[in-house]
Coordinates of C-alpha atoms in Angstrom, one line a residue:
M1 CA 0.0 0.0 0.0
L2 CA 1.4 3.4 -1.0
P3 CA 1.4 6.3 1.4
L4 CA -1.4 8.8 0.8
T5 CA -1.2 12.6 1.0
H6 CA -4.3 14.8 0.9
V7 CA -4.4 17.9 -1.2
V8 CA -8.1 18.5 -1.4
P9 CA -9.9 21.7 -2.3
M10 CA -13.1 20.8 -0.4
T11 CA -13.6 18.0 2.1
T12 CA -14.9 17.4 5.6
I13 CA -12.1 17.8 8.2
R14 CA -12.5 16.3 11.6
R15 CA -9.7 16.7 14.2
E16 CA -9.5 15.7 17.9
R17 CA -7.7 17.8 20.4
Q18 CA -6.6 16.6 23.8
L19 CA -5.5 18.1 27.1
P20 CA -2.2 16.8 28.4
F21 CA -4.0 15.5 31.5
P22 CA -7.7 15.3 32.5
G23 CA -9.5 18.6 33.2
A24 CA -12.9 20.0 32.2
V25 CA -14.4 20.5 28.7
V26 CA -16.1 23.9 28.6
V27 CA -17.9 23.6 25.2
R28 CA -21.1 21.6 24.4
M29 CA -21.9 19.2 21.6
N30 CA -23.0 21.0 18.3
E31 CA -21.6 24.3 19.6
K32 CA -19.9 26.5 17.0
V33 CA -16.4 27.6 17.9
Q34 CA -13.9 30.0 16.3
A35 CA -10.1 29.6 16.1
G36 CA -8.6 30.4 19.4
D37 CA -11.7 29.7 21.5
V38 CA -11.0 27.7 24.7
L39 CA -12.4 24.2 24.4
A40 CA -11.2 22.7 27.7
E41 CA -9.1 23.6 30.7
A42 CA -7.0 21.6 33.2
E43 CA -5.0 22.4 36.3
P44 CA -1.8 20.5 37.0
A45 CA -1.6 18.4 40.2
A46 CA -0.6 20.5 43.2
R47 CA 3.0 20.3 44.5
F48 CA 3.8 20.6 48.2
Y49 CA 6.8 22.3 49.9
V50 CA 7.9 22.3 53.5
L51 CA 9.6 25.6 54.3
D52 CA 11.7 25.7 57.5
L53 CA 11.3 29.1 59.0
T54 CA 13.6 28.3 61.9
R55 CA 16.6 27.6 59.7
A56 CA 15.8 30.3 57.2
L57 CA 15.3 33.1 59.7
G58 CA 17.7 31.8 62.4
L59 CA 15.1 31.9 65.1
P60 CA 13.4 29.5 67.5
P61 CA 10.2 27.9 66.2
K62 CA 7.7 30.0 68.2
E63 CA 9.5 33.2 67.5
A64 CA 9.9 32.4 63.8
A65 CA 6.2 31.7 63.4
R66 CA 5.5 35.3 64.8
H67 CA 7.3 36.8 61.8
L68 CA 4.9 35.1 59.3
R69 CA 3.3 37.8 57.1
R70 CA 0.7 35.7 55.3
E71 CA -2.5 33.9 56.6
R72 CA -3.3 30.3 56.0
G73 CA -5.3 30.0 52.8
E74 CA -4.2 33.3 51.4
R75 CA -3.2 33.2 47.7
V76 CA 0.3 34.4 46.9
D77 CA 2.5 34.6 43.8
A78 CA 5.9 33.2 43.3
G79 CA 8.5 35.3 45.1
D80 CA 6.1 36.9 47.5
V81 CA 7.5 37.3 51.1
L82 CA 5.9 34.8 53.4
A83 CA 8.0 35.7 56.6
G84 CA 10.5 38.3 57.7
P85 CA 12.5 40.4 57.3
V86 CA 14.5 39.5 60.3
G87 CA 17.8 40.8 61.7
V88 CA 20.6 42.9 60.3
A89 CA 20.7 40.7 57.2
R90 CA 17.0 41.2 56.7
R91 CA 16.4 37.5 56.2
V92 CA 13.1 36.6 54.5
V93 CA 11.3 33.5 53.3
R94 CA 9.7 33.7 49.9
A95 CA 7.0 31.7 48.2
P96 CA 8.6 29.1 45.9
A97 CA 5.7 29.3 43.5
A98 CA 2.2 30.6 43.2
G99 CA 0.0 28.9 45.8
E100 CA -1.1 29.2 49.4
I101 CA -0.1 28.2 53.0
V102 CA -2.0 25.2 54.2
A103 CA -0.5 24.8 57.6
V104 CA 2.1 26.1 60.1
Q105 CA 3.6 23.8 62.7
D106 CA 6.8 23.7 64.8
G107 CA 8.4 26.5 62.8
R108 CA 7.6 25.0 59.5
V109 CA 5.3 26.3 56.7
Y110 CA 3.5 23.7 54.6
F111 CA 3.0 25.3 51.2
E112 CA 0.8 24.1 48.4
A113 CA 1.8 25.3 44.9
K114 CA -0.9 25.3 42.3
G115 CA 0.1 25.3 38.6
A116 CA -1.4 27.7 36.1
V117 CA -4.5 26.5 34.3
V118 CA -3.7 24.9 31.0
P119 CA -6.2 25.9 28.2
M120 CA -6.9 23.9 25.1
R121 CA -7.9 26.1 22.2
A122 CA -9.5 25.4 18.8
S123 CA -7.0 25.7 16.0
F124 CA -9.7 26.3 13.4
S125 CA -13.4 27.4 13.3
G126 CA -15.9 24.6 13.2
V127 CA -18.5 22.6 15.2
V128 CA -18.0 20.4 18.2
V129 CA -19.0 16.9 17.1
G130 CA -17.4 14.8 20.0
T131 CA -16.1 15.1 23.5
D132 CA -15.4 12.9 26.5
G133 CA -16.3 15.7 28.9
F134 CA -12.9 15.9 30.6
Q135 CA -9.9 15.7 28.2
S136 CA -10.8 15.5 24.4
V137 CA -12.9 17.6 22.0
T138 CA -13.4 16.8 18.3
I139 CA -14.0 19.7 15.9
E140 CA -15.4 19.4 12.4
T141 CA -15.4 21.8 9.5
S142 CA -15.6 21.8 5.8
G143 CA -12.7 23.3 3.8
A144 CA -9.4 22.7 1.9
L145 CA -6.7 20.4 3.3
V146 CA -3.1 20.3 2.3
Q147 CA -0.8 17.8 4.1
A148 CA 2.9 18.1 4.3
V149 CA 5.9 15.9 5.2
W150 CA 7.6 17.9 7.9
G151 CA 6.8 20.4 10.5
N152 CA 8.6 22.2 13.4
G153 CA 6.1 21.1 16.1
K154 CA 4.3 24.5 16.4
E155 CA 0.8 25.5 15.5
D156 CA -0.9 28.9 14.8
G157 CA -3.0 30.5 12.1
G158 CA -3.7 33.8 10.3
V159 CA -4.4 35.3 6.9
L160 CA -2.6 33.6 4.1
R161 CA -0.3 35.8 2.1
Q162 CA 1.8 34.8 -1.0
V163 CA 5.5 35.8 -1.2
A164 CA 6.5 33.6 -4.1
S165 CA 5.1 33.6 -7.7
A166 CA 6.0 30.0 -8.2
G167 CA 6.6 26.9 -6.1
S168 CA 10.2 26.8 -7.4
E169 CA 11.0 30.3 -6.3
K170 CA 13.5 30.8 -3.5
L171 CA 12.5 32.9 -0.5
E172 CA 15.1 35.5 0.3
P173 CA 15.4 37.9 3.3
E174 CA 14.6 41.0 1.2
A175 CA 11.1 39.6 0.3
F176 CA 9.8 40.6 3.8
D177 CA 8.2 44.0 4.6
L178 CA 6.0 45.3 7.4
S179 CA 2.8 44.5 5.5
L180 CA 3.4 40.8 6.1
R181 CA 3.5 41.1 9.9
G182 CA 1.1 38.7 11.5
A183 CA 0.4 36.8 8.3
V184 CA 0.9 33.1 7.3
L185 CA 3.3 33.2 4.3
L186 CA 3.3 30.9 1.3
A187 CA 6.6 30.5 -0.5
G188 CA 8.6 27.9 -2.5
M189 CA 12.1 27.0 -1.3
C190 CA 14.3 28.3 1.5
S191 CA 18.1 27.9 1.9
H192 CA 19.1 31.2 3.5
P193 CA 19.4 31.4 7.3
G194 CA 18.6 35.1 7.1
T195 CA 15.2 34.3 5.7
L196 CA 14.1 32.5 8.8
K197 CA 15.6 35.2 11.0
Q198 CA 13.7 37.9 9.1
A199 CA 10.5 36.0 9.4
G200 CA 11.0 35.7 13.2
E201 CA 11.8 39.4 13.6
L202 CA 8.7 40.3 11.6
A203 CA 6.5 38.2 13.9
V204 CA 4.8 36.2 11.1
R205 CA 2.2 33.6 12.2
G206 CA 3.4 30.8 10.0
L207 CA 5.4 29.8 6.9
I208 CA 4.5 27.2 4.3
L209 CA 7.4 26.0 2.1
G210 CA 8.0 23.4 -0.6
S211 CA 11.4 22.6 0.7
L212 CA 14.0 23.7 3.3
A213 CA 17.7 23.3 3.4
A214 CA 18.6 20.5 5.8
D215 CA 21.1 22.6 7.7
L216 CA 18.3 25.1 8.6
V217 CA 16.3 22.4 10.5
P218 CA 17.7 23.4 14.0
Q219 CA 16.9 27.0 13.3
A220 CA 13.4 26.1 12.1
R221 CA 12.7 24.2 15.3
R222 CA 13.5 27.2 17.4
L223 CA 11.1 29.5 15.5
P224 CA 8.1 30.7 17.6
F225 CA 5.7 30.1 14.7
P226 CA 4.8 26.9 12.7
L227 CA 6.8 26.1 9.6
I228 CA 5.7 23.2 7.4
V229 CA 7.4 21.7 4.4
T230 CA 5.4 20.0 1.7
E231 CA 8.1 18.1 -0.2
G232 CA 11.3 17.6 1.9
F233 CA 14.8 18.9 2.4
G234 CA 17.1 20.4 -0.2
E235 CA 15.9 22.4 -3.1
I236 CA 12.6 20.9 -4.2
P237 CA 9.8 23.1 -5.7
M238 CA 6.4 22.8 -4.1
N239 CA 4.2 20.4 -6.1
H240 CA 1.8 22.2 -8.5
A241 CA -1.3 20.7 -6.8
A242 CA -0.5 22.1 -3.4
F243 CA 0.8 25.5 -4.6
S244 CA -2.2 26.0 -6.9
L245 CA -4.7 25.1 -4.1
L246 CA -3.0 27.4 -1.6
T247 CA -2.7 30.4 -4.0
T248 CA -6.4 30.2 -4.8
N249 CA -7.0 30.7 -1.0
V250 CA -4.7 33.7 -0.5
G251 CA -6.5 36.2 1.8
R252 CA -8.3 33.6 3.7
E253 CA -7.8 32.5 7.3
V254 CA -5.8 29.3 7.5
A255 CA -4.7 27.1 10.4
L256 CA -1.2 25.5 10.4
D257 CA -0.5 22.4 12.4
G258 CA 3.3 21.7 12.3
R259 CA 3.2 18.5 14.2
V260 CA 6.1 16.2 13.4
G261 CA 5.0 13.4 11.1
G262 CA 5.8 11.6 7.9
P263 CA 4.1 9.9 4.9
Y264 CA 3.3 6.7 6.9
S265 CA 2.3 8.6 10.1
A266 CA -1.3 9.0 11.2
Q267 CA -0.3 12.5 12.3
R268 CA 0.8 14.8 9.5
P269 CA 1.8 18.5 9.3
E270 CA -1.1 20.2 7.5
V271 CA -2.8 23.4 6.4
I272 CA -6.5 23.6 7.1
I273 CA -8.6 26.3 5.4
P274 CA -12.2 26.4 6.7
L275 CA -14.6 27.1 3.8
S276 CA -18.4 27.2 3.5
A277 CA -19.7 24.2 1.6
T278 CA -22.8 24.5 -0.6
R279 CA -23.4 20.8 -0.2
Q280 CA -22.5 18.1 2.2
V281 CA -18.9 16.8 1.6
S282 CA -17.5 13.5 2.8
L283 CA -14.4 12.8 4.9
P284 CA -11.2 12.2 2.8
D285 CA -10.3 8.6 2.0
E286 CA -7.7 7.1 4.2
I287 CA -6.9 4.2 1.9
I288 CA -6.9 4.4 -1.9
P289 CA -5.9 1.3 -4.0
L290 CA -3.3 1.9 -6.7
N291 CA -5.1 1.5 -9.9
P292 CA -5.0 3.1 -13.4
G293 CA -6.5 6.6 -13.2
V294 CA -5.2 7.3 -9.7
R295 CA -3.3 10.6 -9.2
V296 CA 0.3 10.1 -7.8
R297 CA 3.3 12.2 -6.9
V298 CA 7.0 11.1 -7.5
V299 CA 9.0 11.3 -4.2
Q300 CA 12.4 10.5 -5.5
A301 CA 14.8 11.7 -8.3
P302 CA 14.9 12.1 -11.2
H303 CA 11.3 13.5 -11.3
R304 CA 10.9 14.2 -7.6
G305 CA 7.8 16.4 -7.0
A306 CA 6.2 15.7 -10.4
I307 CA 2.5 14.8 -10.4
G308 CA 0.8 12.5 -12.8
V309 CA -1.8 9.9 -13.4
V310 CA -1.2 6.1 -13.4
R311 CA -1.9 4.7 -16.9
E312 CA -0.6 1.1 -16.4
I313 CA 0.7 -1.2 -13.7
P314 CA 2.7 -4.0 -15.3
S315 CA 2.3 -7.4 -13.8
R316 CA 6.0 -8.1 -13.9
A317 CA 8.9 -6.1 -12.3
V318 CA 10.7 -3.7 -14.6
V319 CA 14.5 -3.8 -15.1
Y320 CA 16.1 -0.3 -15.0
P321 CA 19.4 0.8 -16.7
S322 CA 21.0 0.7 -13.2
G323 CA 20.2 -3.0 -13.0
I324 CA 17.5 -2.5 -10.3
L325 CA 14.5 -4.8 -10.7
A326 CA 11.3 -3.1 -9.3
R327 CA 7.6 -3.3 -9.4
S328 CA 6.6 -0.1 -11.3
A329 CA 3.8 1.9 -12.8
R330 CA 3.6 3.8 -16.1
V331 CA 2.7 7.3 -15.1
E332 CA 1.6 10.2 -17.4
L333 CA 3.6 13.0 -15.6
E334 CA 2.4 16.6 -16.1
G335 CA 4.8 18.5 -18.4
I336 CA 7.1 15.5 -18.9
G337 CA 5.0 12.7 -20.5
P338 CA 4.8 9.0 -19.9
E339 CA 7.5 7.5 -17.6
M340 CA 8.0 4.2 -15.9
V341 CA 8.4 4.9 -12.1
P342 CA 9.1 2.3 -9.3
L343 CA 6.2 2.0 -6.9
A344 CA 8.6 2.7 -4.1
N345 CA 9.1 6.2 -5.6
L346 CA 5.4 7.0 -5.6
E347 CA 2.8 8.3 -3.2
I348 CA -1.0 8.6 -3.9
L349 CA -2.2 12.2 -4.0
Q350 CA -5.9 12.7 -3.3

């Protein structure tokens, strides 16, 4: 079975989001939500500290307790003074984290630190179609979907802006100006470290590339915004299907999920573009058999990135000039013509 990449102009998109640990879902079934809305919240388990006033202030237990400046149950922030100052050295005891005093005994303060509430937000607008009530929420929308092969692990969204006239165009530092601040940028290839630096300084909300130089991967991972790559590493133009679909949606709100994945992973970096559907559309296929008429993309040289349609799948393996014997398909490649391509060098493109 060949890997499958979705590049679909209109489909039903359903994505589940999960809190890192159980909490409380704050939305209802069939409720409409917008990108950025809080879907659920969770508070980390409390941590407990024992603060020795006697040692910290250099006083006997009873006297040390008289220098306590906070009441039991009073909420304090990290660094707030709990006791003191005492003596010439002005000794104090400070809160190790945000929390509250739960008990004072024998010159010791028992302190409960409560973590900040962790919100889970919607990454795109849609309707709540599933929830377990305490940790997961499933959002559904209709729209365009473009899956990629690599992401830097971040997610965000914004208005899509185009900064390359073709998927083969290199993105250079001088392409940026203040009008792009806060936008998601569509480009072709990137091999200049200054380009990513400029994007970070401009505070863009995301970057969609066809390819990225491999030596820029560490820098890409440090970026505060999502960066996704549709083809791979090196100098590979963005495939025509993805570039064309994205350019037709310039000016729309898009959501970028840069989760790390790959062609065989259930989780893929992707661009989601919510759109109004005039009719009901189905979910994208997860498995498509390789048959004549199926659209495919070449993932290895010499025609890497080329898109075409399968015309024939010979029953016998094909011998190539290099001596390699491989199961293959005859593919009508756009702008190239008919070529025999090993099945290992193909992926299905829906």
